mmCIF file of C-alpha atoms and ligand atoms in Angstrom:
data_model
loop_
_atom_site.group_PDB
_atom_site.id
_atom_site.type_symbol
_atom_site.label_atom_id
_atom_site.label_comp_id
_atom_site.label_asym_id
_atom_site.label_seq_id
_atom_site.Cartn_x
_atom_site.Cartn_y
_atom_site.Cartn_z
ATOM 1 C CA MET A 1 -12.796 36.455 -13.818
ATOM 2 C CA PRO A 2 -13.526 33.480 -16.045
ATOM 3 C CA LYS A 3 -13.007 30.115 -14.368
ATOM 4 C CA VAL A 4 -9.863 28.237 -15.222
ATOM 5 C CA SER A 5 -9.304 24.487 -15.179
ATOM 6 C CA ALA A 6 -7.089 22.792 -12.603
ATOM 7 C CA ALA A 7 -4.515 22.282 -15.282
ATOM 8 C CA GLU A 8 -4.418 25.935 -16.166
ATOM 9 C CA LEU A 9 -4.253 26.826 -12.452
ATOM 10 C CA PHE A 10 -1.288 24.480 -12.175
ATOM 11 C CA ARG A 11 0.463 26.134 -15.145
ATOM 12 C CA ARG A 12 -0.017 29.541 -13.626
ATOM 13 C CA GLY A 13 1.116 28.373 -10.178
ATOM 14 C CA PHE A 14 4.084 26.354 -11.160
ATOM 15 C CA ASN A 15 5.048 27.444 -14.733
ATOM 16 C CA PHE A 16 4.824 24.060 -16.382
ATOM 17 C CA THR A 17 2.227 21.588 -17.549
ATOM 18 C CA PRO A 18 0.905 19.067 -14.984
ATOM 19 C CA ALA A 19 1.514 15.387 -15.504
ATOM 20 C CA ARG A 20 -1.727 14.089 -14.106
ATOM 21 C CA VAL A 21 -5.318 15.207 -13.440
ATOM 22 C CA ALA A 22 -7.946 13.571 -11.354
ATOM 23 C CA ARG A 23 -11.424 14.709 -10.260
ATOM 24 C CA ALA A 24 -14.197 13.704 -7.899
ATOM 25 C CA PRO A 25 -17.814 14.876 -7.831
ATOM 26 C CA GLY A 26 -19.706 16.454 -4.943
ATOM 27 C CA ARG A 27 -22.940 14.789 -3.854
ATOM 28 C CA LEU A 28 -26.502 15.528 -2.737
ATOM 29 C CA GLU A 29 -28.100 13.560 0.092
ATOM 30 C CA VAL A 30 -31.514 12.802 -1.313
ATOM 31 C CA LEU A 31 -32.987 11.075 1.766
ATOM 32 C CA GLY A 32 -31.591 9.663 4.977
ATOM 33 C CA ASN A 33 -30.401 12.531 7.216
ATOM 34 C CA HIS A 34 -27.784 11.435 9.702
ATOM 35 C CA THR A 35 -28.583 7.810 9.191
ATOM 36 C CA ASP A 36 -25.148 6.772 7.770
ATOM 37 C CA TYR A 37 -23.191 6.624 10.998
ATOM 38 C CA ASN A 38 -26.050 4.843 12.638
ATOM 39 C CA GLU A 39 -25.517 1.943 10.154
ATOM 40 C CA GLY A 40 -28.755 3.015 8.372
ATOM 41 C CA LEU A 41 -29.875 3.448 4.894
ATOM 42 C CA VAL A 42 -29.379 6.582 2.809
ATOM 43 C CA MET A 43 -30.083 7.672 -0.811
ATOM 44 C CA SER A 44 -27.840 10.123 -2.651
ATOM 45 C CA VAL A 45 -26.568 11.252 -6.003
ATOM 46 C CA ALA A 46 -23.210 12.407 -7.327
ATOM 47 C CA VAL A 47 -23.554 15.759 -9.084
ATOM 48 C CA ASP A 48 -21.860 17.659 -11.775
ATOM 49 C CA ARG A 49 -19.797 19.836 -9.385
ATOM 50 C CA TYR A 50 -16.256 18.701 -8.982
ATOM 51 C CA ILE A 51 -12.979 19.030 -7.153
ATOM 52 C CA GLU A 52 -10.292 18.670 -9.797
ATOM 53 C CA ILE A 53 -6.636 18.301 -9.000
ATOM 54 C CA ALA A 54 -3.777 18.710 -11.474
ATOM 55 C CA ALA A 55 -0.462 17.379 -10.129
ATOM 56 C CA SER A 56 3.143 16.499 -10.980
ATOM 57 C CA PRO A 57 5.662 14.476 -8.949
ATOM 58 C CA ARG A 58 8.698 16.201 -7.429
ATOM 59 C CA THR A 59 12.038 14.766 -6.536
ATOM 60 C CA ASP A 60 12.819 17.018 -3.486
ATOM 61 C CA GLY A 61 10.422 15.206 -1.143
ATOM 62 C CA ARG A 62 8.199 18.341 -0.832
ATOM 63 C CA ILE A 63 4.509 18.894 -1.372
ATOM 64 C CA GLU A 64 3.218 22.225 -2.513
ATOM 65 C CA LEU A 65 -0.483 23.018 -3.014
ATOM 66 C CA VAL A 66 -2.299 25.910 -4.631
ATOM 67 C CA SER A 67 -5.989 26.345 -4.628
ATOM 68 C CA SER A 68 -8.481 28.238 -6.759
ATOM 69 C CA VAL A 69 -10.503 29.136 -3.623
ATOM 70 C CA PHE A 70 -7.810 30.023 -1.019
ATOM 71 C CA PRO A 71 -5.049 32.479 -1.822
ATOM 72 C CA GLN A 72 -2.182 31.156 0.201
ATOM 73 C CA ARG A 73 0.126 28.257 -0.863
ATOM 74 C CA GLU A 74 0.625 25.365 1.416
ATOM 75 C CA ARG A 75 4.149 23.796 1.543
ATOM 76 C CA PHE A 76 5.391 20.885 3.591
ATOM 77 C CA ALA A 77 7.706 17.918 3.437
ATOM 78 C CA VAL A 78 6.375 14.408 2.801
ATOM 79 C CA THR A 79 8.088 13.251 6.010
ATOM 80 C CA ASP A 80 6.515 16.046 8.024
ATOM 81 C CA ILE A 81 2.682 16.174 7.481
ATOM 82 C CA GLN A 82 1.118 18.443 10.137
ATOM 83 C CA ARG A 83 -1.992 20.579 10.546
ATOM 84 C CA ASN A 84 -1.597 24.231 9.733
ATOM 85 C CA PRO A 85 -4.283 26.407 11.330
ATOM 86 C CA GLU A 86 -3.571 29.014 8.620
ATOM 87 C CA ALA A 87 -4.630 26.600 5.898
ATOM 88 C CA PRO A 88 -7.358 24.265 7.299
ATOM 89 C CA TRP A 89 -8.456 23.466 3.734
ATOM 90 C CA ALA A 90 -5.225 21.488 3.240
ATOM 91 C CA ASP A 91 -6.081 19.164 6.179
ATOM 92 C CA TYR A 92 -8.254 17.088 3.878
ATOM 93 C CA VAL A 93 -5.312 16.431 1.546
ATOM 94 C CA LYS A 94 -2.944 15.886 4.435
ATOM 95 C CA GLY A 95 -5.323 13.516 6.169
ATOM 96 C CA VAL A 96 -5.598 11.330 3.063
ATOM 97 C CA LEU A 97 -1.831 11.253 2.569
ATOM 98 C CA LEU A 98 -1.403 10.062 6.144
ATOM 99 C CA GLU A 99 -4.002 7.389 5.725
ATOM 100 C CA LEU A 100 -2.412 6.267 2.445
ATOM 101 C CA ARG A 101 0.884 5.960 4.165
ATOM 102 C CA ARG A 102 -0.696 4.052 7.045
ATOM 103 C CA LYS A 103 -1.956 1.574 4.468
ATOM 104 C CA GLY A 104 1.550 1.136 3.089
ATOM 105 C CA VAL A 105 1.132 3.155 -0.081
ATOM 106 C CA HIS A 106 4.424 4.687 -1.175
ATOM 107 C CA PHE A 107 4.519 8.143 -2.563
ATOM 108 C CA SER A 108 6.944 10.993 -2.776
ATOM 109 C CA GLY A 109 6.606 14.776 -3.172
ATOM 110 C CA PHE A 110 4.460 16.560 -5.677
ATOM 111 C CA SER A 111 3.077 19.942 -6.737
ATOM 112 C CA ALA A 112 -0.683 20.181 -7.080
ATOM 113 C CA ALA A 113 -3.319 22.722 -8.064
ATOM 114 C CA ILE A 114 -6.843 22.214 -6.665
ATOM 115 C CA ASP A 115 -9.839 23.617 -8.438
ATOM 116 C CA SER A 116 -13.346 23.520 -7.065
ATOM 117 C CA SER A 117 -16.759 24.014 -8.710
ATOM 118 C CA ILE A 118 -18.489 22.832 -5.510
ATOM 119 C CA PRO A 119 -19.862 25.708 -3.446
ATOM 120 C CA LEU A 120 -18.335 25.659 -0.009
ATOM 121 C CA GLY A 121 -20.653 25.069 2.989
ATOM 122 C CA ALA A 122 -23.620 24.268 0.766
ATOM 123 C CA GLY A 123 -23.966 20.647 2.004
ATOM 124 C CA MET A 124 -22.590 19.258 -1.319
ATOM 125 C CA SER A 125 -19.644 17.708 0.297
ATOM 126 C CA SER A 126 -16.626 19.507 -1.166
ATOM 127 C CA SER A 127 -14.623 17.938 1.621
ATOM 128 C CA ALA A 128 -15.166 14.348 0.571
ATOM 129 C CA ALA A 129 -14.640 15.296 -3.092
ATOM 130 C CA LEU A 130 -11.278 16.801 -2.072
ATOM 131 C CA GLU A 131 -10.306 13.650 -0.191
ATOM 132 C CA VAL A 132 -11.331 11.341 -3.028
ATOM 133 C CA ALA A 133 -9.614 13.551 -5.672
ATOM 134 C CA THR A 134 -6.443 13.523 -3.554
ATOM 135 C CA ALA A 135 -6.400 9.753 -3.233
ATOM 136 C CA LEU A 136 -6.942 9.453 -7.007
ATOM 137 C CA VAL A 137 -4.338 11.963 -8.113
ATOM 138 C CA VAL A 138 -1.738 10.277 -5.880
ATOM 139 C CA ARG A 139 -2.761 6.960 -7.511
ATOM 140 C CA GLU A 140 -2.198 8.559 -10.958
ATOM 141 C CA MET A 141 1.327 9.707 -9.970
ATOM 142 C CA TYR A 142 2.330 6.789 -7.699
ATOM 143 C CA PRO A 143 0.068 3.877 -8.869
ATOM 144 C CA TYR A 144 -1.215 1.679 -5.968
ATOM 145 C CA ALA A 145 -3.854 -0.932 -5.562
ATOM 146 C CA LEU A 146 -5.751 -0.978 -2.301
ATOM 147 C CA ASN A 147 -7.553 -3.694 -0.432
ATOM 148 C CA GLU A 148 -8.782 -3.938 3.079
ATOM 149 C CA GLN A 149 -5.417 -5.090 4.373
ATOM 150 C CA GLY A 150 -3.561 -2.242 2.704
ATOM 151 C CA ALA A 151 -1.657 -1.627 -0.481
ATOM 152 C CA ALA A 152 -1.395 -4.714 -2.666
ATOM 153 C CA ASP A 153 2.038 -5.901 -3.810
ATOM 154 C CA VAL A 154 1.239 -5.428 -7.467
ATOM 155 C CA PRO A 155 0.319 -1.904 -8.544
ATOM 156 C CA PRO A 156 -2.348 -1.443 -11.330
ATOM 157 C CA ALA A 157 -1.120 -1.542 -14.937
ATOM 158 C CA ARG A 158 -1.252 1.355 -17.384
ATOM 159 C CA ASP A 159 -2.545 0.892 -20.883
ATOM 160 C CA ARG A 160 -0.740 2.143 -24.028
ATOM 161 C CA GLN A 161 -2.110 5.644 -23.528
ATOM 162 C CA GLY A 162 -0.732 5.566 -19.945
ATOM 163 C CA ARG A 163 -4.283 5.189 -18.409
ATOM 164 C CA LEU A 164 -4.617 3.171 -15.229
ATOM 165 C CA SER A 165 -7.114 0.354 -15.060
ATOM 166 C CA GLY A 166 -10.379 1.445 -13.493
ATOM 167 C CA LEU A 167 -11.323 0.815 -9.838
ATOM 168 C CA GLY A 168 -13.207 -2.258 -8.937
ATOM 169 C CA ILE A 169 -16.064 -2.177 -6.410
ATOM 170 C CA LYS A 170 -14.040 -3.467 -3.493
ATOM 171 C CA GLU A 171 -11.256 -0.988 -4.140
ATOM 172 C CA ARG A 172 -13.797 1.841 -4.372
ATOM 173 C CA LEU A 173 -15.100 0.850 -0.954
ATOM 174 C CA SER A 174 -11.577 0.682 0.504
ATOM 175 C CA LEU A 175 -10.904 4.154 -0.856
ATOM 176 C CA ALA A 176 -14.118 5.477 0.542
ATOM 177 C CA ARG A 177 -13.187 4.111 3.961
ATOM 178 C CA LEU A 178 -9.700 5.504 3.713
ATOM 179 C CA CYS A 179 -11.038 9.007 2.981
ATOM 180 C CA GLN A 180 -13.575 8.711 5.787
ATOM 181 C CA ALA A 181 -10.775 7.808 8.150
ATOM 182 C CA ALA A 182 -8.863 10.830 7.040
ATOM 183 C CA GLU A 183 -11.808 13.039 7.981
ATOM 184 C CA ASN A 184 -12.400 11.290 11.245
ATOM 185 C CA ARG A 185 -8.817 11.138 12.395
ATOM 186 C CA PHE A 186 -7.115 14.147 10.950
ATOM 187 C CA VAL A 187 -9.874 16.736 10.337
ATOM 188 C CA GLY A 188 -11.813 15.674 13.459
ATOM 189 C CA VAL A 189 -15.306 15.301 11.953
ATOM 190 C CA ASN A 190 -16.800 11.887 12.852
ATOM 191 C CA CYS A 191 -18.645 11.680 9.546
ATOM 192 C CA GLY A 192 -20.177 8.468 8.237
ATOM 193 C CA LEU A 193 -19.494 6.988 4.826
ATOM 194 C CA LEU A 194 -22.170 8.709 2.817
ATOM 195 C CA ASP A 195 -20.139 11.444 1.122
ATOM 196 C CA GLN A 196 -17.158 9.351 0.135
ATOM 197 C CA ILE A 197 -19.371 6.435 -1.153
ATOM 198 C CA SER A 198 -21.502 8.898 -3.161
ATOM 199 C CA SER A 199 -18.431 10.524 -4.769
ATOM 200 C CA LEU A 200 -16.997 7.077 -5.759
ATOM 201 C CA PHE A 201 -20.124 5.096 -6.617
ATOM 202 C CA GLY A 202 -22.355 7.731 -8.342
ATOM 203 C CA LYS A 203 -24.131 6.731 -11.542
ATOM 204 C CA ALA A 204 -25.469 9.118 -14.104
ATOM 205 C CA HIS A 205 -29.327 9.460 -13.858
ATOM 206 C CA HIS A 206 -29.517 7.136 -10.891
ATOM 207 C CA VAL A 207 -30.082 7.460 -7.196
ATOM 208 C CA LEU A 208 -27.727 5.449 -4.970
ATOM 209 C CA SER A 209 -29.208 3.391 -2.212
ATOM 210 C CA ILE A 210 -26.540 2.818 0.411
ATOM 211 C CA ASP A 211 -26.820 0.335 3.166
ATOM 212 C CA CYS A 212 -24.319 1.545 5.732
ATOM 213 C CA ARG A 213 -24.389 -1.607 7.891
ATOM 214 C CA PHE A 214 -23.562 -4.011 5.129
ATOM 215 C CA GLN A 215 -21.760 -1.382 3.060
ATOM 216 C CA THR A 216 -23.524 -2.213 -0.163
ATOM 217 C CA VAL A 217 -24.715 0.144 -2.908
ATOM 218 C CA ALA A 218 -27.616 -0.279 -5.267
ATOM 219 C CA HIS A 219 -28.766 2.082 -8.069
ATOM 220 C CA ALA A 220 -32.308 2.999 -9.026
ATOM 221 C CA PRO A 221 -33.116 5.161 -12.050
ATOM 222 C CA LEU A 222 -34.448 8.692 -11.479
ATOM 223 C CA VAL A 223 -35.434 10.456 -14.646
ATOM 224 C CA GLY A 224 -38.161 13.027 -15.246
ATOM 225 C CA GLU A 225 -37.327 15.337 -12.395
ATOM 226 C CA ALA A 226 -34.545 17.805 -11.771
ATOM 227 C CA MET A 227 -32.584 18.200 -8.605
ATOM 228 C CA VAL A 228 -32.646 21.841 -7.602
ATOM 229 C CA VAL A 229 -30.260 23.103 -4.962
ATOM 230 C CA CYS A 230 -31.028 26.259 -3.038
ATOM 231 C CA ASN A 231 -28.223 27.468 -0.820
ATOM 232 C CA THR A 232 -29.327 29.511 2.157
ATOM 233 C CA GLY A 233 -26.047 31.391 2.184
ATOM 234 C CA VAL A 234 -25.811 30.499 5.841
ATOM 235 C CA LYS A 235 -22.524 28.826 6.455
ATOM 236 C CA HIS A 236 -22.380 25.449 8.053
ATOM 237 C CA ALA A 237 -19.121 24.347 9.500
ATOM 238 C CA LEU A 238 -19.221 20.671 10.447
ATOM 239 C CA VAL A 239 -15.956 21.118 12.318
ATOM 240 C CA GLY A 240 -17.973 23.355 14.632
ATOM 241 C CA GLY A 241 -18.853 20.374 16.848
ATOM 242 C CA GLU A 242 -22.685 20.251 16.384
ATOM 243 C CA TYR A 243 -22.305 17.301 14.039
ATOM 244 C CA ASN A 244 -20.142 15.286 16.419
ATOM 245 C CA ALA A 245 -22.634 16.115 19.258
ATOM 246 C CA LEU A 246 -25.528 14.665 17.241
ATOM 247 C CA ARG A 247 -23.523 11.533 16.573
ATOM 248 C CA GLU A 248 -22.760 11.138 20.302
ATOM 249 C CA HIS A 249 -26.466 11.466 21.176
ATOM 250 C CA CYS A 250 -27.315 8.738 18.656
ATOM 251 C CA GLU A 251 -24.582 6.459 19.824
ATOM 252 C CA SER A 252 -25.385 6.872 23.511
ATOM 253 C CA ALA A 253 -29.082 6.237 22.734
ATOM 254 C CA ALA A 254 -28.075 2.973 20.976
ATOM 255 C CA ARG A 255 -25.978 1.967 24.006
ATOM 256 C CA ALA A 256 -28.694 2.690 26.455
ATOM 257 C CA LEU A 257 -30.989 0.478 24.377
ATOM 258 C CA GLN A 258 -28.343 -2.206 24.250
ATOM 259 C CA ALA A 259 -28.438 -2.109 20.464
ATOM 260 C CA LYS A 260 -25.380 -2.387 18.212
ATOM 261 C CA SER A 261 -26.578 0.773 16.472
ATOM 262 C CA LEU A 262 -29.889 2.607 15.928
ATOM 263 C CA ARG A 263 -30.274 0.505 12.728
ATOM 264 C CA SER A 264 -31.338 -2.390 14.927
ATOM 265 C CA VAL A 265 -33.927 -0.427 16.800
ATOM 266 C CA GLU A 266 -37.651 -0.713 15.873
ATOM 267 C CA MET A 267 -39.899 2.297 16.403
ATOM 268 C CA SER A 268 -42.166 0.372 18.765
ATOM 269 C CA TYR A 269 -39.195 -0.745 20.866
ATOM 270 C CA LEU A 270 -37.859 2.835 20.957
ATOM 271 C CA LYS A 271 -41.203 4.156 22.152
ATOM 272 C CA ALA A 272 -41.580 1.434 24.781
ATOM 273 C CA ASN A 273 -38.090 2.239 26.145
ATOM 274 C CA LYS A 274 -38.320 6.008 26.077
ATOM 275 C CA ASP A 275 -37.577 6.315 29.789
ATOM 276 C CA ARG A 276 -34.168 4.709 29.370
ATOM 277 C CA LEU A 277 -33.063 7.678 27.246
ATOM 278 C CA SER A 278 -32.440 11.344 27.976
ATOM 279 C CA PRO A 279 -34.928 13.632 26.190
ATOM 280 C CA ARG A 280 -32.264 14.664 23.661
ATOM 281 C CA GLU A 281 -31.184 11.062 23.037
ATOM 282 C CA TYR A 282 -34.819 10.132 22.467
ATOM 283 C CA GLU A 283 -35.400 12.919 19.963
ATOM 284 C CA CYS A 284 -32.281 12.035 17.965
ATOM 285 C CA ALA A 285 -33.097 8.312 18.036
ATOM 286 C CA TYR A 286 -36.724 9.023 17.014
ATOM 287 C CA HIS A 287 -35.504 10.910 13.985
ATOM 288 C CA VAL A 288 -32.991 8.279 12.916
ATOM 289 C CA VAL A 289 -35.282 5.293 13.334
ATOM 290 C CA GLY A 290 -38.114 7.023 11.458
ATOM 291 C CA GLU A 291 -35.699 8.230 8.778
ATOM 292 C CA ILE A 292 -34.406 4.771 8.050
ATOM 293 C CA GLN A 293 -38.006 3.532 7.664
ATOM 294 C CA ARG A 294 -38.691 6.485 5.242
ATOM 295 C CA VAL A 295 -35.791 5.359 3.072
ATOM 296 C CA VAL A 296 -37.274 1.884 2.879
ATOM 297 C CA TYR A 297 -40.658 3.300 1.791
ATOM 298 C CA ALA A 298 -39.057 5.763 -0.618
ATOM 299 C CA GLU A 299 -37.100 2.981 -2.298
ATOM 300 C CA ARG A 300 -40.357 1.176 -2.883
ATOM 301 C CA ALA A 301 -42.095 4.271 -4.183
ATOM 302 C CA LEU A 302 -39.274 4.824 -6.624
ATOM 303 C CA ARG A 303 -39.348 1.213 -7.822
ATOM 304 C CA GLU A 304 -43.059 1.631 -8.464
ATOM 305 C CA ASP A 305 -42.461 4.829 -10.285
ATOM 306 C CA ASP A 306 -44.530 6.866 -7.800
ATOM 307 C CA HIS A 307 -42.477 9.991 -7.700
ATOM 308 C CA ARG A 308 -45.184 12.070 -5.990
ATOM 309 C CA GLN A 309 -45.044 9.668 -3.078
ATOM 310 C CA PHE A 310 -41.256 9.512 -3.118
ATOM 311 C CA GLY A 311 -41.281 13.410 -2.789
ATOM 312 C CA GLN A 312 -43.583 13.184 0.198
ATOM 313 C CA TYR A 313 -40.870 11.293 2.106
ATOM 314 C CA LEU A 314 -38.510 14.192 1.392
ATOM 315 C CA PHE A 315 -40.904 16.722 2.993
ATOM 316 C CA GLN A 316 -41.387 14.444 5.999
ATOM 317 C CA SER A 317 -37.674 13.960 6.337
ATOM 318 C CA HIS A 318 -37.211 17.716 6.592
ATOM 319 C CA GLU A 319 -39.856 18.002 9.284
ATOM 320 C CA SER A 320 -38.226 15.218 11.289
ATOM 321 C CA SER A 321 -34.774 16.891 10.973
ATOM 322 C CA ARG A 322 -36.323 20.266 11.992
ATOM 323 C CA ASP A 323 -38.342 18.993 14.934
ATOM 324 C CA PHE A 324 -36.422 16.055 16.310
ATOM 325 C CA LEU A 325 -32.827 16.079 15.225
ATOM 326 C CA ARG A 326 -32.979 19.930 15.240
ATOM 327 C CA ASN A 327 -30.202 20.526 12.731
ATOM 328 C CA SER A 328 -32.256 22.857 10.516
ATOM 329 C CA CYS A 329 -32.327 26.632 10.732
ATOM 330 C CA PRO A 330 -34.990 29.317 9.877
ATOM 331 C CA GLU A 331 -33.602 29.865 6.392
ATOM 332 C CA LEU A 332 -33.672 26.157 5.497
ATOM 333 C CA ASP A 333 -37.247 25.941 6.854
ATOM 334 C CA LEU A 334 -38.248 28.882 4.792
ATOM 335 C CA LEU A 335 -36.805 27.392 1.633
ATOM 336 C CA VAL A 336 -38.642 24.114 2.155
ATOM 337 C CA ASP A 337 -41.941 26.042 2.811
ATOM 338 C CA LEU A 338 -41.515 28.141 -0.335
ATOM 339 C CA ALA A 339 -40.691 25.007 -2.392
ATOM 340 C CA ARG A 340 -43.806 23.201 -1.028
ATOM 341 C CA ARG A 341 -45.955 26.073 -2.237
ATOM 342 C CA HIS A 342 -44.962 25.515 -5.836
ATOM 343 C CA GLY A 343 -47.029 22.987 -7.691
ATOM 344 C CA ALA A 344 -44.075 21.564 -9.665
ATOM 345 C CA CYS A 345 -42.131 20.653 -6.546
ATOM 346 C CA LEU A 346 -42.516 16.988 -5.534
ATOM 347 C CA GLY A 347 -40.348 17.106 -2.419
ATOM 348 C CA SER A 348 -37.881 19.301 -0.633
ATOM 349 C CA ARG A 349 -35.551 18.999 2.314
ATOM 350 C CA LEU A 350 -32.350 20.103 3.886
ATOM 351 C CA THR A 351 -29.438 18.114 2.534
ATOM 352 C CA GLY A 352 -26.288 17.045 4.344
ATOM 353 C CA GLY A 353 -25.108 17.858 7.823
ATOM 354 C CA GLY A 354 -27.492 20.754 8.436
ATOM 355 C CA PHE A 355 -27.141 23.925 10.600
ATOM 356 C CA GLY A 356 -27.276 25.973 7.435
ATOM 357 C CA GLY A 357 -26.256 24.889 3.950
ATOM 358 C CA ALA A 358 -28.729 24.028 1.293
ATOM 359 C CA THR A 359 -32.018 22.320 0.416
ATOM 360 C CA ILE A 360 -32.601 19.888 -2.348
ATOM 361 C CA SER A 361 -35.892 19.952 -4.244
ATOM 362 C CA LEU A 362 -37.246 17.461 -6.701
ATOM 363 C CA VAL A 363 -38.934 19.396 -9.481
ATOM 364 C CA ALA A 364 -40.750 18.465 -12.725
ATOM 365 C CA TYR A 365 -38.274 19.273 -15.528
ATOM 366 C CA HIS A 366 -40.622 21.339 -17.626
ATOM 367 C CA GLU A 367 -41.283 23.744 -14.718
ATOM 368 C CA VAL A 368 -37.778 24.144 -13.399
ATOM 369 C CA GLU A 369 -37.240 27.697 -14.616
ATOM 370 C CA ALA A 370 -40.542 28.880 -13.072
ATOM 371 C CA PHE A 371 -39.697 27.104 -9.844
ATOM 372 C CA MET A 372 -36.286 28.710 -9.647
ATOM 373 C CA GLU A 373 -37.706 32.199 -10.282
ATOM 374 C CA HIS A 374 -40.349 31.689 -7.647
ATOM 375 C CA MET A 375 -37.743 30.578 -5.021
ATOM 376 C CA ALA A 376 -35.294 33.346 -5.775
ATOM 377 C CA SER A 377 -37.830 36.144 -5.613
ATOM 378 C CA ALA A 378 -39.722 34.875 -2.611
ATOM 379 C CA TYR A 379 -36.525 34.144 -0.627
ATOM 380 C CA GLU A 380 -35.086 37.520 -1.344
ATOM 381 C CA GLN A 381 -38.348 39.290 -0.459
ATOM 382 C CA GLN A 382 -38.543 37.536 2.902
ATOM 383 C CA THR A 383 -34.903 37.552 3.998
ATOM 384 C CA GLY A 384 -33.173 40.250 1.935
ATOM 385 C CA ARG A 385 -30.630 37.554 0.833
ATOM 386 C CA LYS A 386 -29.928 36.744 -2.770
ATOM 387 C CA LEU A 387 -30.692 33.176 -3.805
ATOM 388 C CA GLU A 388 -29.303 31.505 -6.879
ATOM 389 C CA PRO A 389 -30.881 28.142 -7.297
ATOM 390 C CA VAL A 390 -28.901 25.632 -9.332
ATOM 391 C CA VAL A 391 -30.049 22.560 -11.267
ATOM 392 C CA CYS A 392 -27.594 19.766 -10.720
ATOM 393 C CA GLN A 393 -27.123 16.951 -13.193
ATOM 394 C CA VAL A 394 -26.688 13.414 -11.748
ATOM 395 C CA VAL A 395 -23.313 12.052 -12.849
ATOM 396 C CA ASP A 396 -21.015 9.093 -12.558
ATOM 397 C CA GLY A 397 -18.682 8.835 -9.590
ATOM 398 C CA ALA A 398 -14.892 9.337 -9.586
ATOM 399 C CA GLY A 399 -12.322 6.885 -10.896
HETATM 400 C C1 GLA B 401 -22.490 15.082 6.492
HETATM 401 C C2 GLA B 401 -21.556 13.866 6.782
HETATM 402 C C3 GLA B 401 -22.198 12.538 6.343
HETATM 403 C C4 GLA B 401 -23.694 12.444 6.809
HETATM 404 C C5 GLA B 401 -24.497 13.748 6.598
HETATM 405 C C6 GLA B 401 -25.816 13.753 7.227
HETATM 406 O O1 GLA B 401 -22.551 15.225 5.119
HETATM 407 O O2 GLA B 401 -20.325 14.017 6.204
HETATM 408 O O3 GLA B 401 -21.449 11.444 6.705
HETATM 409 O O4 GLA B 401 -23.671 12.104 8.171
HETATM 410 O O5 GLA B 401 -23.743 14.884 7.009
HETATM 411 O O6 GLA B 401 -26.658 12.795 6.758
#
């Protein structure tokens, strides 16, 4: 069946044309695995896979959602936003609505159709894109301006074509935090800010460097290589608890070292204080402290245009995730090994939460096709699983 747009999905689902459309991109974590919630450094890109939502306000105080991915409709009252175990995908929308309300944003009912071109469970952060797209489509229908205190008294203006003024940096950050809070509080995944910031701050042809302690974002150009995503086909479900467990090990390690977070811990200090940590805490801290250091070195390599060296940090990152954080799996390890064997690949690693999902490989543009063929045939030969590598374009963020 050919893919339809969110607007078309809306027309089919509700029999009229939607008033507003908003979309938010997925992201790839380029380097910095599980560093974000440790107040560390992380590099990422927003990519040309989106969650798009078409919506229209309603006057009966009800919200009705249809999705291109999940067959059942979800219906509820604005005044009664609850989890529905039959439709966990809608939790991301509901969580954002509750956080908006907590911030004092006024909105009423609406009908919405959600379309996704982000593969689920591939570590490309469809959840954050859904959160961000929800916040933006509500803003389109019920304009609000957000700051750290909450909704501002004056909503944003529309121009003559009815377009809202764009989001400023501070407002983007407030929105990213709001979406993160939705995921932490309502969905129950204690994720950091990486995914939401990437979706809102992405810049075409650039890598984002995010400092999660100071919550600042810088952009560095990355041209010449393609980002190839290889999805193991092994599902990762962050809600499964492994993610939260890793976070707890990291936080208890920081507490045992009397540090505000692992960002403040030097490798030499960590090694000297190994006996204050449980073996698992030490492993997780060892990964995070080393990984933050790798991001610093990688930023320098990128500034100096040394992409081979930059790629080396990607390989090293994977080894550290595999051996110390232990959030890899045999299929991810195989994909990285296969990538490493191809001369056009500068670097490769698991991307995102781990425990399945996808790898990201940095590949010289002119050899991308050959690389993808090599990956697909070798992976299928060794696992019996089909692999469809995709080249992702680096795009601007939402809003
Ligand atoms: C998931 C989380 C992010 C980040 C990565 C791992 O994508 O949502 O906050 O922790 O895993 O780096």
